[in-house]
């Protein structure tokens, strides 16, 4: 590792998540300097520059890519821009971190894979931050140590808080999100591949919009479910949604031949229990920024560390391609009502 070297990062996207990444990159990631920020909204750029003391600000991504002082680009723009912005950044010689999903269509995901392979000396990492969450990482270690025997079935709930609906509608209306499965369930689809150790083969997905019917107008679902057949007769059951009354419900169960593991079965905010006129209350985490605060930092630490050590991180472009293939098959099944094969 080059001692004392600082990695200069340019961040694109300063929205719900990008602004959090900006705070982390500016203050909390060792050997990292947030050198530039970019958004199409000038006020966001000015605010981030002033608050975080960032030297360069851009409203045009290509202008940021011309900044020779940068080593790496961190992408937190809307999902429909990821592939093009990854390719441009790699071509310009930068290491690249991109938020999930890799792509919204298979053609663009495969194009990015080609671009990543063409630049083997540049680090590429995808933001599947749950793999860097303390509990999810611990569960992986337990599985690898044989704690539950052979994992054969995974059951996942990923449901956004109903109170986040106005923010989500703004996000979904300003840019195509890919829909419930590619946008929301994608984290669970990636975890399923990671824990089960095999790839998905076939999918049946269903969904509906009952409280927020405006989601149906976007051809999307407020609540959806997918049943996935993996290789070796392994199984996945996924529930994704946007209408969780009690908060942010992220729960995972992995059933193995010798036992099972559960993560976040009661999605608690913390260890505090409130006993009052409502009864005995354990409050719930209220969103992704709260639940995965540590994981967003850990993944950025890993990205910077991988650059300094001249190696690739464990979350690869292949994980992006395969999860996109599965998410896209879920979307196709939901839209067509048919059982769909997962195709690359
Ligand atoms: P957002 O809509 O709140 O923010 C998007 C930002 O990108 C805004 O600053 C906007 O001005 C900027 N932008 C839009 N078009 C641009 C362009 N052409 N060039 C430069 N900047 C542009 O979106 P949000 O919620 O922050 O999501 C961003 C990405 O992060 C999405 O891909 C989403 O899927 C992902 N995400 C990941 C999460 C995770 O848990 N890993 C959680 C939330 C979002």
Coordinates of C-alpha atoms and ligand atoms in Angstrom, one line a residue:
X1 CA 0.0 0.0 0.0
X2 CA 1.2 3.5 -0.8
X3 CA 1.7 5.1 2.7
X4 CA 0.1 8.5 3.2
X5 CA -1.6 8.6 -0.2
X6 CA -5.0 10.2 -0.2
X7 CA -7.6 9.2 -2.8
X8 CA -9.3 12.2 -4.3
X9 CA -12.9 11.5 -5.1
X10 CA -15.5 13.2 -7.3
X11 CA -19.1 12.4 -6.4
X12 CA -22.0 12.6 -8.8
X13 CA -25.6 12.8 -7.4
X14 CA -26.4 14.8 -4.2
X15 CA -29.9 13.5 -3.5
X16 CA -31.4 11.3 -0.7
X17 CA -28.4 9.0 -0.7
X18 CA -25.7 11.0 -2.5
X19 CA -25.7 13.7 0.2
X20 CA -25.0 11.1 2.8
X21 CA -22.2 9.6 0.8
X22 CA -20.8 13.2 0.5
X23 CA -20.8 13.6 4.3
X24 CA -19.0 10.2 4.6
X25 CA -16.4 10.8 1.9
X26 CA -15.7 14.3 3.3
X27 CA -15.3 13.4 6.9
X28 CA -15.4 9.7 7.8
X29 CA -13.4 7.7 5.3
X30 CA -9.7 7.4 6.0
X31 CA -7.2 8.3 3.2
X32 CA -10.0 9.9 1.3
X33 CA -10.6 13.5 0.2
X34 CA -13.9 14.6 -1.4
X35 CA -12.4 16.9 -4.0
X36 CA -15.5 17.5 -6.3
X37 CA -19.3 17.2 -6.3
X38 CA -21.6 17.2 -9.2
X39 CA -25.4 17.5 -9.6
X40 CA -27.7 19.0 -12.2
X41 CA -29.2 21.1 -9.4
X42 CA -26.8 24.1 -8.8
X43 CA -28.1 24.8 -5.3
X44 CA -27.2 21.2 -4.2
X45 CA -23.7 21.7 -5.5
X46 CA -23.2 25.0 -3.8
X47 CA -24.6 23.8 -0.5
X48 CA -22.4 20.7 -0.5
X49 CA -19.3 22.7 -1.4
X50 CA -19.9 25.2 1.3
X51 CA -20.9 22.7 4.1
X52 CA -18.3 20.1 3.3
X53 CA -15.5 22.4 2.1
X54 CA -15.3 20.7 -1.4
X55 CA -12.9 22.6 -3.8
X56 CA -14.7 21.8 -7.1
X57 CA -18.4 21.9 -8.0
X58 CA -20.0 20.9 -11.3
X59 CA -23.4 20.8 -12.9
X60 CA -22.1 18.8 -15.8
X61 CA -20.7 15.3 -15.3
X62 CA -18.4 15.4 -18.3
X63 CA -16.7 18.6 -16.9
X64 CA -16.0 16.8 -13.7
X65 CA -14.3 13.9 -15.6
X66 CA -11.9 16.4 -17.0
X67 CA -10.5 17.2 -13.5
X68 CA -7.0 15.7 -13.5
X69 CA -6.7 16.0 -9.7
X70 CA -9.3 13.2 -9.2
X71 CA -8.4 9.5 -8.7
X72 CA -11.9 8.1 -8.4
X73 CA -15.6 8.7 -9.2
X74 CA -18.4 7.9 -6.9
X75 CA -21.8 7.6 -8.6
X76 CA -25.0 8.2 -6.7
X77 CA -27.1 9.6 -9.6
X78 CA -30.5 8.2 -10.7
X79 CA -30.2 4.5 -11.8
X80 CA -30.9 5.2 -15.5
X81 CA -27.5 7.1 -15.6
X82 CA -25.3 4.5 -13.9
X83 CA -24.1 2.5 -16.9
X84 CA -23.3 5.4 -19.1
X85 CA -21.5 7.3 -16.3
X86 CA -19.5 4.2 -15.3
X87 CA -18.3 3.7 -18.8
X88 CA -17.4 7.4 -19.2
X89 CA -15.5 7.4 -15.9
X90 CA -13.6 4.2 -16.7
X91 CA -12.7 5.4 -20.2
X92 CA -11.4 8.6 -18.6
X93 CA -9.1 6.5 -16.4
X94 CA -10.8 6.7 -13.0
X95 CA -11.6 4.1 -10.4
X96 CA -15.3 3.8 -10.1
X97 CA -17.9 3.1 -7.3
X98 CA -21.5 3.0 -8.5
X99 CA -24.7 2.8 -6.5
X100 CA -27.1 -0.1 -7.2
X101 CA -28.6 -1.3 -9.5
X102 CA -25.8 -1.7 -12.0
X103 CA -28.2 -1.3 -14.9
X104 CA -31.9 -1.3 -15.6
X105 CA -31.5 -3.4 -18.8
X106 CA -29.4 -6.4 -19.6
X107 CA -27.8 -4.8 -22.7
X108 CA -26.3 -1.9 -20.7
X109 CA -25.2 -4.1 -17.8
X110 CA -23.3 -6.4 -20.2
X111 CA -21.8 -3.3 -21.9
X112 CA -20.5 -2.2 -18.5
X113 CA -19.1 -5.6 -17.8
X114 CA -17.1 -5.3 -21.0
X115 CA -15.8 -1.9 -20.0
X116 CA -14.8 -3.1 -16.5
X117 CA -12.9 -6.0 -18.1
X118 CA -11.2 -3.6 -20.5
X119 CA -9.7 -1.7 -17.5
X120 CA -8.5 -4.4 -15.1
X121 CA -6.1 -2.0 -13.3
X122 CA -8.9 0.4 -12.3
X123 CA -11.0 -0.6 -9.3
X124 CA -14.7 -1.1 -9.9
X125 CA -17.2 -1.6 -7.0
X126 CA -21.0 -1.8 -6.8
X127 CA -22.9 -0.4 -3.8
X128 CA -24.4 -3.6 -2.4
X129 CA -23.8 -2.2 1.0
X130 CA -25.7 -4.8 2.9
X131 CA -22.8 -7.1 2.5
X132 CA -20.8 -4.6 4.6
X133 CA -23.5 -4.4 7.3
X134 CA -22.2 -6.0 10.6
X135 CA -25.2 -8.4 11.0
X136 CA -25.3 -9.5 7.3
X137 CA -21.5 -10.0 7.3
X138 CA -21.7 -12.0 10.5
X139 CA -24.4 -14.3 9.0
X140 CA -22.2 -14.9 6.0
X141 CA -19.3 -15.9 8.3
X142 CA -21.6 -18.3 10.2
X143 CA -22.8 -19.9 7.0
X144 CA -19.2 -20.3 5.8
X145 CA -18.3 -21.9 9.1
X146 CA -21.2 -24.5 8.6
X147 CA -23.4 -23.1 11.4
X148 CA -26.6 -24.0 9.6
X149 CA -25.3 -26.8 7.3
X150 CA -26.1 -26.2 3.6
X151 CA -28.3 -23.1 3.0
X152 CA -31.3 -24.1 0.9
X153 CA -33.9 -21.4 1.2
X154 CA -33.9 -17.7 1.7
X155 CA -36.9 -15.6 2.7
X156 CA -36.5 -11.8 2.5
X157 CA -38.7 -8.8 3.4
X158 CA -37.6 -5.4 2.1
X159 CA -40.3 -2.8 2.7
X160 CA -39.8 1.0 2.8
X161 CA -41.6 3.1 5.3
X162 CA -45.0 4.5 4.2
X163 CA -43.9 7.8 5.5
X164 CA -41.1 7.9 2.9
X165 CA -43.7 7.7 0.1
X166 CA -43.6 11.4 -0.9
X167 CA -39.8 11.3 -1.2
X168 CA -40.1 8.1 -3.2
X169 CA -42.7 9.4 -5.6
X170 CA -40.5 12.4 -6.3
X171 CA -37.6 10.1 -7.0
X172 CA -39.7 7.7 -9.2
X173 CA -41.4 10.5 -11.2
X174 CA -38.2 12.5 -11.9
X175 CA -36.3 9.4 -13.2
X176 CA -37.3 5.8 -14.1
X177 CA -36.3 3.7 -11.1
X178 CA -36.6 0.3 -12.8
X179 CA -39.6 -0.6 -10.6
X180 CA -40.0 -2.4 -7.3
X181 CA -37.9 -5.4 -8.1
X182 CA -34.9 -3.7 -9.8
X183 CA -34.9 -0.8 -7.4
X184 CA -35.9 -2.2 -4.0
X185 CA -35.7 -6.0 -4.1
X186 CA -32.3 -5.9 -5.8
X187 CA -30.5 -5.9 -2.4
X188 CA -32.3 -9.1 -1.4
X189 CA -31.7 -10.7 -4.8
X190 CA -28.0 -10.1 -4.4
X191 CA -28.0 -11.4 -0.8
X192 CA -29.8 -14.6 -2.0
X193 CA -27.0 -15.3 -4.6
X194 CA -24.4 -14.5 -2.0
X195 CA -25.8 -16.7 0.8
X196 CA -27.1 -19.6 -1.3
X197 CA -23.9 -19.7 -3.5
X198 CA -25.9 -20.5 -6.7
X199 CA -27.6 -18.6 -9.4
X200 CA -31.3 -18.1 -10.1
X201 CA -33.0 -20.0 -12.9
X202 CA -36.7 -19.2 -12.9
X203 CA -39.1 -16.6 -11.4
X204 CA -42.7 -15.9 -10.8
X205 CA -43.5 -12.4 -9.5
X206 CA -46.7 -10.7 -8.6
X207 CA -47.6 -7.3 -7.2
X208 CA -50.3 -4.7 -6.7
X209 CA -50.9 -1.1 -5.5
X210 CA -53.6 -0.9 -2.9
X211 CA -53.0 2.2 -0.7
X212 CA -50.9 4.2 -3.2
X213 CA -52.7 3.5 -6.5
X214 CA -50.6 6.2 -8.2
X215 CA -47.8 3.5 -8.3
X216 CA -49.9 1.4 -10.7
X217 CA -50.0 4.4 -13.0
X218 CA -46.2 4.2 -13.2
X219 CA -46.6 0.6 -14.1
X220 CA -45.1 -0.3 -10.8
X221 CA -46.3 -2.1 -7.6
X222 CA -46.5 -0.8 -4.1
X223 CA -46.2 -4.4 -2.7
X224 CA -44.8 -7.3 -4.6
X225 CA -43.6 -10.9 -4.1
X226 CA -41.3 -13.2 -6.1
X227 CA -40.8 -16.9 -5.9
X228 CA -37.4 -17.8 -7.3
X229 CA -36.1 -21.2 -8.2
X230 CA -32.3 -21.3 -7.8
X231 CA -29.8 -24.0 -9.1
X232 CA -29.5 -27.2 -7.1
X233 CA -33.2 -26.9 -6.1
X234 CA -32.5 -24.0 -3.8
X235 CA -35.3 -21.5 -3.2
X236 CA -36.0 -17.8 -2.6
X237 CA -39.1 -16.0 -1.4
X238 CA -39.0 -12.2 -1.7
X239 CA -41.4 -9.7 -0.4
X240 CA -40.7 -6.1 -1.4
X241 CA -42.8 -3.0 -0.8
X242 CA -43.2 0.7 -0.2
X243 CA -46.0 0.8 2.3
X244 CA -44.7 -0.3 5.7
X245 CA -46.7 1.4 8.5
X246 CA -44.3 0.7 11.3
X247 CA -41.1 1.9 9.6
X248 CA -38.3 0.3 7.5
X249 CA -38.7 -3.4 7.6
X250 CA -35.6 -5.3 6.4
X251 CA -35.7 -8.9 7.4
X252 CA -33.9 -12.0 6.1
X253 CA -34.1 -15.7 7.0
X254 CA -31.8 -18.4 5.7
X255 CA -32.8 -22.0 6.2
X256 CA -30.1 -24.6 6.0
X257 CA -30.0 -28.4 6.4
X258 CA -28.8 -28.1 10.0
X259 CA -30.5 -24.9 11.2
X260 CA -31.5 -21.4 10.2
X261 CA -30.4 -17.9 10.7
X262 CA -32.6 -14.7 11.0
X263 CA -31.4 -11.2 10.6
X264 CA -33.6 -8.2 11.6
X265 CA -36.8 -10.3 12.4
X266 CA -37.8 -7.4 14.7
X267 CA -36.4 -4.4 12.8
X268 CA -35.5 -2.4 15.9
X269 CA -34.2 1.1 15.9
X270 CA -31.9 0.3 18.8
X271 CA -31.9 -1.5 22.1
X272 CA -34.3 0.8 23.9
X273 CA -37.8 -0.4 25.0
X274 CA -40.4 2.3 25.8
X275 CA -43.0 1.2 28.4
X276 CA -45.8 3.8 28.4
X277 CA -49.6 4.2 27.8
X278 CA -49.2 2.5 24.4
X279 CA -47.8 -0.7 26.0
X280 CA -44.3 -2.0 25.6
X281 CA -42.8 -0.5 22.5
X282 CA -39.6 -1.3 20.5
X283 CA -39.3 1.5 17.9
X284 CA -38.4 0.6 14.3
X285 CA -35.6 2.0 12.1
X286 CA -37.2 4.7 9.9
X287 CA -35.2 4.3 6.7
X288 CA -32.2 3.1 4.8
X289 CA -30.0 6.0 6.0
X290 CA -30.6 5.0 9.6
X291 CA -30.5 1.2 9.3
X292 CA -27.5 1.0 7.1
X293 CA -25.5 4.1 8.3
X294 CA -22.5 1.9 9.2
X295 CA -22.7 -0.1 6.0
X296 CA -22.5 3.0 3.7
X297 CA -19.3 4.0 5.5
X298 CA -17.9 0.5 5.5
X299 CA -18.4 0.1 1.7
X300 CA -16.7 3.4 1.0
X301 CA -13.8 2.4 3.3
X302 CA -13.4 -0.8 1.3
X303 CA -13.5 1.1 -2.1
X304 CA -10.7 3.5 -1.0
X305 CA -8.7 0.7 0.6
X306 CA -9.0 -1.5 -2.6
X307 CA -7.6 1.5 -4.6
X308 CA -4.7 1.9 -2.2
X309 CA -3.9 -1.8 -2.1
X310 CA -4.3 -2.2 -5.9
X311 CA -6.9 -5.0 -5.7
X312 CA -10.6 -5.4 -6.7
X313 CA -13.3 -5.3 -4.0
X314 CA -15.4 -8.4 -3.3
X315 CA -18.6 -7.0 -4.8
X316 CA -17.8 -7.2 -8.6
X317 CA -19.4 -6.2 -11.8
X318 CA -20.5 -9.8 -12.2
X319 CA -22.6 -9.4 -9.1
X320 CA -24.2 -6.4 -10.8
X321 CA -24.9 -8.3 -14.0
X322 CA -26.3 -11.4 -12.3
X323 CA -28.5 -9.4 -9.9
X324 CA -29.8 -7.2 -12.8
X325 CA -30.6 -10.4 -14.8
X326 CA -32.7 -11.7 -11.8
X327 CA -34.3 -8.4 -11.0
X328 CA -35.2 -7.9 -14.7
X329 CA -36.7 -11.4 -14.8
X330 CA -38.9 -10.5 -11.8
X331 CA -40.0 -7.3 -13.5
X332 CA -40.9 -9.2 -16.7
X333 CA -42.8 -11.8 -14.7
X334 CA -44.7 -9.2 -12.8
X335 CA -45.6 -7.4 -16.0
X336 CA -46.5 -10.5 -18.0
X337 CA -48.0 -12.7 -15.3
X338 CA -45.8 -15.5 -16.7
X339 CA -43.2 -17.8 -15.2
X340 CA -39.9 -16.3 -16.6
X341 CA -36.5 -17.9 -17.1
X342 CA -33.5 -15.8 -15.9
X343 CA -31.5 -15.0 -19.0
X344 CA -28.1 -13.3 -19.4
Ligands
LIG1 P1 -32.4 11.3 -5.8 O1 -33.3 11.4 -6.9 O2 -32.7 11.7 -4.4 O3 -31.0 12.1 -6.2 C1 -30.4 12.0 -7.5 C2 -29.3 13.1 -7.6 O4 -28.7 13.0 -8.8 C3 -29.8 14.5 -7.4 O5 -28.8 15.3 -6.8 C4 -29.9 14.9 -8.9 O6 -29.8 16.3 -9.1 C5 -28.7 14.3 -9.5 N1 -28.7 14.0 -10.9 C6 -29.8 13.7 -11.7 N2 -29.4 13.5 -13.0 C7 -28.1 13.8 -13.0 C8 -27.2 13.9 -14.1 N3 -27.5 13.6 -15.3 N4 -25.9 14.3 -13.8 C9 -25.5 14.6 -12.5 N5 -26.4 14.5 -11.5 C10 -27.7 14.2 -11.7 O7 -31.9 9.8 -5.8 P2 -31.4 8.9 -4.6 O8 -32.5 8.3 -3.8 O9 -30.3 9.6 -3.9 O10 -30.8 7.6 -5.4 C11 -29.6 7.7 -6.1 C12 -29.1 6.3 -6.5 O11 -28.8 5.6 -5.3 C13 -30.2 5.5 -7.3 O12 -29.5 4.8 -8.2 C14 -30.7 4.6 -6.2 O13 -31.1 3.3 -6.7 C15 -29.5 4.4 -5.3 N6 -30.0 4.2 -3.9 C16 -29.3 3.2 -3.2 C17 -29.7 2.9 -1.9 C18 -28.9 1.9 -1.2 O14 -29.4 1.4 -0.1 N7 -27.8 1.4 -1.6 C19 -30.7 3.7 -1.2 C20 -31.2 4.8 -2.0 C21 -30.9 5.0 -3.3

